[in-house]
Short mmCIF file of C-alpha atoms and ligand atoms in Angstrom, two decimals:
data_model
loop_
_atom_site.label_atom_id
_atom_site.label_comp_id
_atom_site.label_asym_id
_atom_site.label_seq_id
_atom_site.Cartn_x
_atom_site.Cartn_y
_atom_site.Cartn_z
CA ALA A 23 1.32 7.01 -25.04
CA GLU A 24 -2.15 6.65 -23.64
CA GLU A 25 -3.53 8.66 -20.87
CA VAL A 26 -5.55 5.66 -19.52
CA GLY A 27 -3.60 6.75 -16.30
CA GLY A 28 -4.84 10.06 -15.95
CA GLY A 29 -8.36 9.03 -16.26
CA ASP A 30 -7.69 6.33 -13.75
CA LYS A 31 -6.09 8.46 -10.86
CA GLU A 32 -8.89 10.65 -10.84
CA VAL A 33 -11.85 7.77 -10.45
CA VAL A 34 -9.06 6.44 -7.72
CA ARG A 35 -8.77 10.28 -5.86
CA GLU A 36 -12.56 10.99 -6.00
CA TYR A 37 -13.29 7.07 -4.83
CA PHE A 38 -10.94 7.48 -1.53
CA ASN A 39 -11.99 10.82 -0.51
CA SER A 40 -15.87 9.38 -0.54
CA THR A 41 -16.81 6.46 -0.19
CA GLY A 42 -13.73 4.39 -0.31
CA PHE A 43 -12.42 6.36 2.79
CA GLN A 44 -15.44 5.32 4.54
CA ARG A 45 -15.09 1.65 3.39
CA TRP A 46 -11.41 1.38 4.14
CA LYS A 47 -11.62 3.72 7.00
CA LYS A 48 -13.30 0.68 8.78
CA ILE A 49 -11.25 -2.37 7.37
CA TYR A 50 -8.24 -0.59 8.40
CA GLY A 51 -9.43 0.50 12.08
CA GLU A 52 -11.02 -1.67 14.71
CA THR A 53 -14.63 -1.49 15.09
CA ASP A 54 -16.95 -4.33 14.77
CA ASP A 55 -19.08 -2.71 11.96
CA VAL A 56 -17.33 -4.62 9.40
CA ASN A 57 -19.25 -7.87 7.52
CA ARG A 58 -17.23 -10.88 7.23
CA VAL A 59 -15.16 -10.37 3.81
CA GLN A 60 -13.91 -7.05 5.56
CA LEU A 61 -12.71 -8.58 8.78
CA ASP A 62 -10.61 -11.22 6.45
CA ILE A 63 -9.11 -8.11 4.05
CA ARG A 64 -8.16 -6.42 7.86
CA LEU A 65 -6.72 -9.62 8.91
CA GLY A 66 -4.98 -9.81 5.56
CA HIS A 67 -3.93 -6.30 5.77
CA SER A 68 -2.75 -6.43 8.88
CA LYS A 69 -0.73 -9.34 8.04
CA THR A 70 0.99 -7.53 5.33
CA VAL A 71 2.15 -4.60 7.61
CA GLU A 72 3.57 -7.00 10.09
CA ASN A 73 5.27 -8.58 7.19
CA VAL A 74 7.05 -4.97 6.10
CA LEU A 75 7.97 -4.29 9.84
CA GLU A 76 9.90 -7.53 9.73
CA MET A 77 11.06 -7.24 6.37
CA LEU A 78 12.66 -4.02 7.37
CA LYS A 79 13.89 -4.87 10.97
CA ASP A 80 15.75 -7.81 9.35
CA GLU A 81 17.99 -5.41 7.79
CA GLY A 82 18.84 -3.12 10.78
CA PRO A 83 16.87 -1.03 13.38
CA LEU A 84 14.17 1.16 12.77
CA GLN A 85 15.48 4.39 15.04
CA GLY A 86 15.86 7.14 12.68
CA LEU A 87 15.59 4.98 9.51
CA THR A 88 14.18 7.42 6.82
CA VAL A 89 10.95 5.94 5.15
CA CYS A 90 8.71 6.97 2.38
CA ASP A 91 5.23 5.54 2.98
CA ALA A 92 3.30 6.20 -0.65
CA GLY A 93 -0.09 5.75 -0.34
CA CYS A 94 -0.37 5.68 3.33
CA GLY A 95 -3.97 5.04 4.24
CA THR A 96 -5.20 6.06 7.54
CA GLY A 97 -1.44 5.25 8.71
CA SER A 98 -1.36 1.57 9.10
CA LEU A 99 2.01 1.39 8.41
CA SER A 100 3.69 4.79 9.26
CA ILE A 101 2.46 4.83 12.86
CA PRO A 102 4.17 1.96 14.27
CA LEU A 103 6.91 2.58 11.87
CA ALA A 104 7.12 5.94 13.95
CA LYS A 105 6.86 3.74 17.17
CA GLY A 106 9.66 2.17 15.81
CA GLY A 107 11.83 5.48 15.63
CA ALA A 108 11.73 5.43 12.10
CA VAL A 109 11.77 9.01 10.28
CA VAL A 110 8.33 8.90 8.15
CA PHE A 111 7.42 10.87 4.92
CA ALA A 112 3.78 9.69 4.49
CA SER A 113 1.50 10.92 1.68
CA ASP A 114 -1.49 10.17 0.06
CA ILE A 115 -3.70 11.08 -2.97
CA SER A 116 -6.78 11.46 -0.33
CA ALA A 117 -7.03 14.43 1.62
CA ALA A 118 -9.22 12.40 3.74
CA MET A 119 -7.14 9.80 4.50
CA VAL A 120 -4.23 11.77 5.22
CA SER A 121 -6.58 13.58 7.85
CA GLU A 122 -7.71 10.46 9.49
CA ALA A 123 -3.79 9.50 9.25
CA GLN A 124 -2.98 12.30 10.86
CA GLN A 125 -5.39 12.26 13.73
CA GLN A 126 -5.00 8.47 14.28
CA ALA A 127 -0.95 9.32 14.79
CA LYS A 128 -2.18 11.75 17.17
CA GLU A 129 -3.88 9.75 19.10
CA GLN A 130 -1.51 6.87 19.03
CA LEU A 131 1.83 8.69 19.33
CA GLY A 132 0.86 11.73 21.00
CA GLY A 133 0.28 12.19 24.39
CA SER A 134 3.28 10.98 26.79
CA SER A 135 0.86 7.69 28.09
CA SER A 136 1.11 6.42 24.39
CA GLY A 137 3.96 4.07 25.03
CA SER A 138 6.16 5.22 22.46
CA GLY A 139 9.86 6.44 23.27
CA ALA A 140 11.21 9.53 23.62
CA ASN A 141 12.90 9.13 20.39
CA THR A 142 9.54 9.07 18.60
CA VAL A 143 9.61 11.78 15.42
CA MET A 144 5.80 12.40 14.45
CA PRO A 145 5.32 11.39 10.66
CA LYS A 146 4.83 14.54 8.46
CA PHE A 147 1.95 13.74 6.50
CA GLU A 148 0.85 15.31 3.09
CA VAL A 149 -1.73 15.15 0.57
CA ARG A 150 0.21 14.21 -2.78
CA ASP A 151 -0.17 11.84 -5.71
CA LEU A 152 2.94 9.27 -5.18
CA GLU A 153 3.83 10.62 -8.73
CA SER A 154 5.05 13.75 -7.49
CA VAL A 155 6.66 12.81 -3.95
CA ASP A 156 9.98 13.82 -4.28
CA GLY A 157 13.16 13.93 -2.01
CA LYS A 158 15.36 11.04 -1.05
CA TYR A 159 14.53 8.19 1.09
CA ASP A 160 16.59 5.22 2.49
CA THR A 161 13.74 3.26 1.95
CA VAL A 162 10.27 3.50 0.08
CA VAL A 163 7.02 1.19 0.70
CA CYS A 164 4.03 1.40 -1.30
CA LEU A 165 1.49 -1.05 -0.16
CA ASP A 166 -1.89 -1.74 -1.67
CA VAL A 167 -1.48 1.10 -4.28
CA LEU A 168 -0.86 -0.39 -7.25
CA ILE A 169 -4.66 -2.73 -7.41
CA HIS A 170 -5.55 0.61 -8.69
CA TYR A 171 -3.78 0.46 -11.41
CA PRO A 172 -3.19 -0.97 -14.74
CA GLN A 173 0.41 -2.41 -15.67
CA SER A 174 0.90 0.26 -17.94
CA LYS A 175 0.37 3.13 -15.45
CA ALA A 176 2.00 0.69 -12.78
CA ASP A 177 5.88 0.85 -14.87
CA GLY A 178 6.10 4.43 -14.27
CA MET A 179 4.78 4.32 -10.86
CA ILE A 180 7.61 1.70 -10.03
CA ALA A 181 10.11 3.53 -11.57
CA HIS A 182 9.19 6.90 -10.18
CA LEU A 183 9.18 5.13 -6.48
CA ALA A 184 12.55 3.10 -7.30
CA SER A 185 14.17 6.66 -7.82
CA LEU A 186 12.98 8.35 -4.39
CA ALA A 187 14.93 5.18 -2.39
CA GLU A 188 18.42 5.09 -1.79
CA ASN A 189 18.46 1.82 -0.37
CA ARG A 190 15.46 -0.57 -1.04
CA LEU A 191 11.73 -0.31 -2.19
CA ILE A 192 8.76 -2.74 -1.01
CA LEU A 193 5.65 -3.07 -3.37
CA SER A 194 2.77 -5.13 -2.42
CA PHE A 195 0.05 -5.89 -4.99
CA ALA A 196 -2.53 -8.29 -6.27
CA PRO A 197 -0.86 -11.07 -7.92
CA LYS A 198 -1.83 -12.13 -10.99
CA THR A 199 -2.13 -16.02 -10.98
CA PHE A 200 -4.58 -18.43 -12.33
CA TYR A 201 -5.90 -18.94 -8.91
CA TYR A 202 -6.77 -15.08 -8.05
CA ASP A 203 -7.51 -14.51 -11.97
CA LEU A 204 -10.74 -17.32 -11.78
CA LEU A 205 -11.77 -15.81 -8.14
CA LYS A 206 -11.75 -12.25 -9.48
CA ARG A 207 -13.26 -13.50 -12.94
CA VAL A 208 -16.26 -15.09 -11.10
CA GLY A 209 -16.20 -11.98 -8.81
CA GLU A 210 -17.00 -9.93 -11.77
CA LEU A 211 -19.95 -12.08 -12.40
CA PHE A 212 -21.79 -11.91 -9.32
CA PRO A 213 -20.91 -8.34 -8.17
CA GLY A 214 -21.34 -7.49 -4.38
CA PRO A 215 -22.87 -3.95 -3.70
CA SER A 216 -19.80 -2.42 -1.96
CA LYS A 217 -17.44 -3.26 -5.44
CA ALA A 218 -16.55 0.19 -5.94
CA THR A 219 -13.56 0.36 -7.86
CA ARG A 220 -11.65 -1.60 -10.46
CA ALA A 221 -9.35 -4.15 -9.11
CA TYR A 222 -5.92 -4.52 -11.64
CA LEU A 223 -4.17 -7.76 -10.98
CA HIS A 224 -0.32 -7.84 -11.70
CA ALA A 225 1.88 -10.53 -13.04
CA GLU A 226 4.87 -10.83 -10.99
CA ALA A 227 6.97 -10.95 -13.70
CA ASP A 228 5.85 -7.39 -14.76
CA VAL A 229 6.40 -5.85 -11.91
CA GLU A 230 10.32 -7.46 -12.17
CA ARG A 231 10.57 -6.26 -15.78
CA ALA A 232 9.53 -3.04 -14.42
CA LEU A 233 12.21 -3.01 -11.28
CA ARG A 234 14.89 -4.03 -13.89
CA LYS A 235 14.33 -1.20 -16.01
CA VAL A 236 15.40 0.97 -14.07
CA GLY A 237 18.53 -0.67 -12.51
CA TRP A 238 16.48 -2.79 -9.77
CA LYS A 239 16.22 -6.11 -8.37
CA ILE A 240 13.87 -8.51 -6.15
CA ARG A 241 15.28 -9.54 -2.90
CA LYS A 242 13.18 -11.02 -1.17
CA ARG A 243 9.61 -11.95 -1.51
CA GLY A 244 6.31 -12.89 0.63
CA LEU A 245 2.93 -13.98 0.05
CA ILE A 246 -0.18 -12.98 2.28
CA THR A 247 -3.07 -14.68 2.02
CA THR A 248 -6.66 -15.00 3.41
CA GLN A 249 -9.86 -15.64 2.14
CA PHE A 250 -10.38 -12.55 0.28
CA TYR A 251 -7.12 -11.11 0.26
CA PHE A 252 -3.82 -11.92 -1.32
CA ALA A 253 -0.88 -9.67 -1.69
CA ARG A 254 2.86 -10.61 -3.27
CA LEU A 255 5.32 -8.56 -1.33
CA VAL A 256 8.51 -7.70 -2.79
CA GLU A 257 11.59 -6.36 -1.29
CA ALA A 258 13.56 -4.75 -4.31
CA VAL A 259 17.50 -3.09 -4.11
CA PRO A 260 19.56 -1.61 -6.52
CA ALA A 261 21.05 -4.69 -9.05
N1 SAM B 328 -0.88 1.76 1.86
C1 SAM B 328 -1.94 1.82 3.32
C2 SAM B 328 -2.47 0.25 3.77
O1 SAM B 328 -1.76 -0.53 3.03
O2 SAM B 328 -2.52 0.52 4.93
C3 SAM B 328 -3.19 2.01 2.04
C4 SAM B 328 -3.92 1.18 0.93
S1 SAM B 328 -5.48 1.77 0.37
C5 SAM B 328 -6.09 0.22 -0.33
C6 SAM B 328 -5.07 2.53 -1.22
C7 SAM B 328 -4.24 3.83 -1.14
O3 SAM B 328 -3.84 4.46 -1.66
C8 SAM B 328 -5.59 4.92 -0.32
O4 SAM B 328 -5.59 5.52 0.69
C9 SAM B 328 -5.50 5.78 -1.78
O5 SAM B 328 -6.17 7.14 -1.71
C10 SAM B 328 -4.12 5.54 -2.44
N2 SAM B 328 -3.70 6.46 -3.42
C11 SAM B 328 -4.10 5.72 -4.79
N3 SAM B 328 -3.63 6.25 -5.75
C12 SAM B 328 -2.47 6.86 -5.08
C13 SAM B 328 -1.49 7.76 -5.84
N4 SAM B 328 -1.29 7.49 -7.36
N5 SAM B 328 -0.82 8.14 -5.51
C14 SAM B 328 -0.98 8.32 -3.75
N6 SAM B 328 -1.59 7.86 -3.16
C15 SAM B 328 -2.94 6.90 -4.02
#
C-alpha cells in the first residue's frame, strides 16, 4: 500500500540522532536542566517503566527471562531489567540512543559497586529498526515508539513484534481518546518551540484489532497519565 511509513521512519531516525536525541536524553536522564513540561513527561515515563516492571514480575521472576526491548532509547527499561537478572536484547533505530544506552548500562551495571547481583548479564545493544529485529524472545516490549507512526504503519510493526514473542508482548502508545485528541489539537494551535516531530495517537480498538489479526489478545491494560504524558499500556498474549 502507501509508502507513508518509509518516509516517517527516515524522519524519525534523523530526529533521534540529532535534536530529538538531545531532548529525550535530558527527559530520560536525571539532570535539573529540564523545564516543567519535560519534568512532567520524565515523571510519567518513569511510571510507565515501573508499571512494565510490575507487569513482568507479576508473571514470575525476571531471572533468566529473555526480553527484547524494541526502540530501547537510553535504556530506561533495559537497564533495570538486566539488574533484575533478565537477558536483554535492546535495539533502537538511532545510533546516538544506542550508544547512550550502552554507556548508561556500563555505568549502572558495570562496576562491582553497582549493587547489581552476580547474575547480571549486560544487555546486548544493537542499532536496528524494530522491523528488522529477528529471533525469538519470551517477552517483547516496545514502549512509547508507536507514537511516531500512523496506524497504517503501526499495524505492521505490531504484527512483527508479536512474531518475535513467545509468550508476551507489552506495548505503550498515546491513546486516542476524546480528551487527549482535544489537548493535542489545542497544542497544534499553539505549537511550542521544541515540538519537532509529529505525534500520532492510536485508538485502543485499532491496536487490539492489529493484535487480533495475528492471533493475539490483550490480557492486561494500564493507563499512565500526568499533566503532559499519556500512555496506554497493554500486555498481549497469544489468543
Ligand atoms: N522505549 C524507550 C523508553 O521508553 O525509554 C524510548 C522511547 S523514545 C520516545 C522513542 C524511541 O524509539 C527513540 O529512541 C527512537 O529512536 C526509537 N524508534 C523510533 N522508531 C523506531 C523504529 N522503527 N525502530 C526502532 N526504534 C525506533
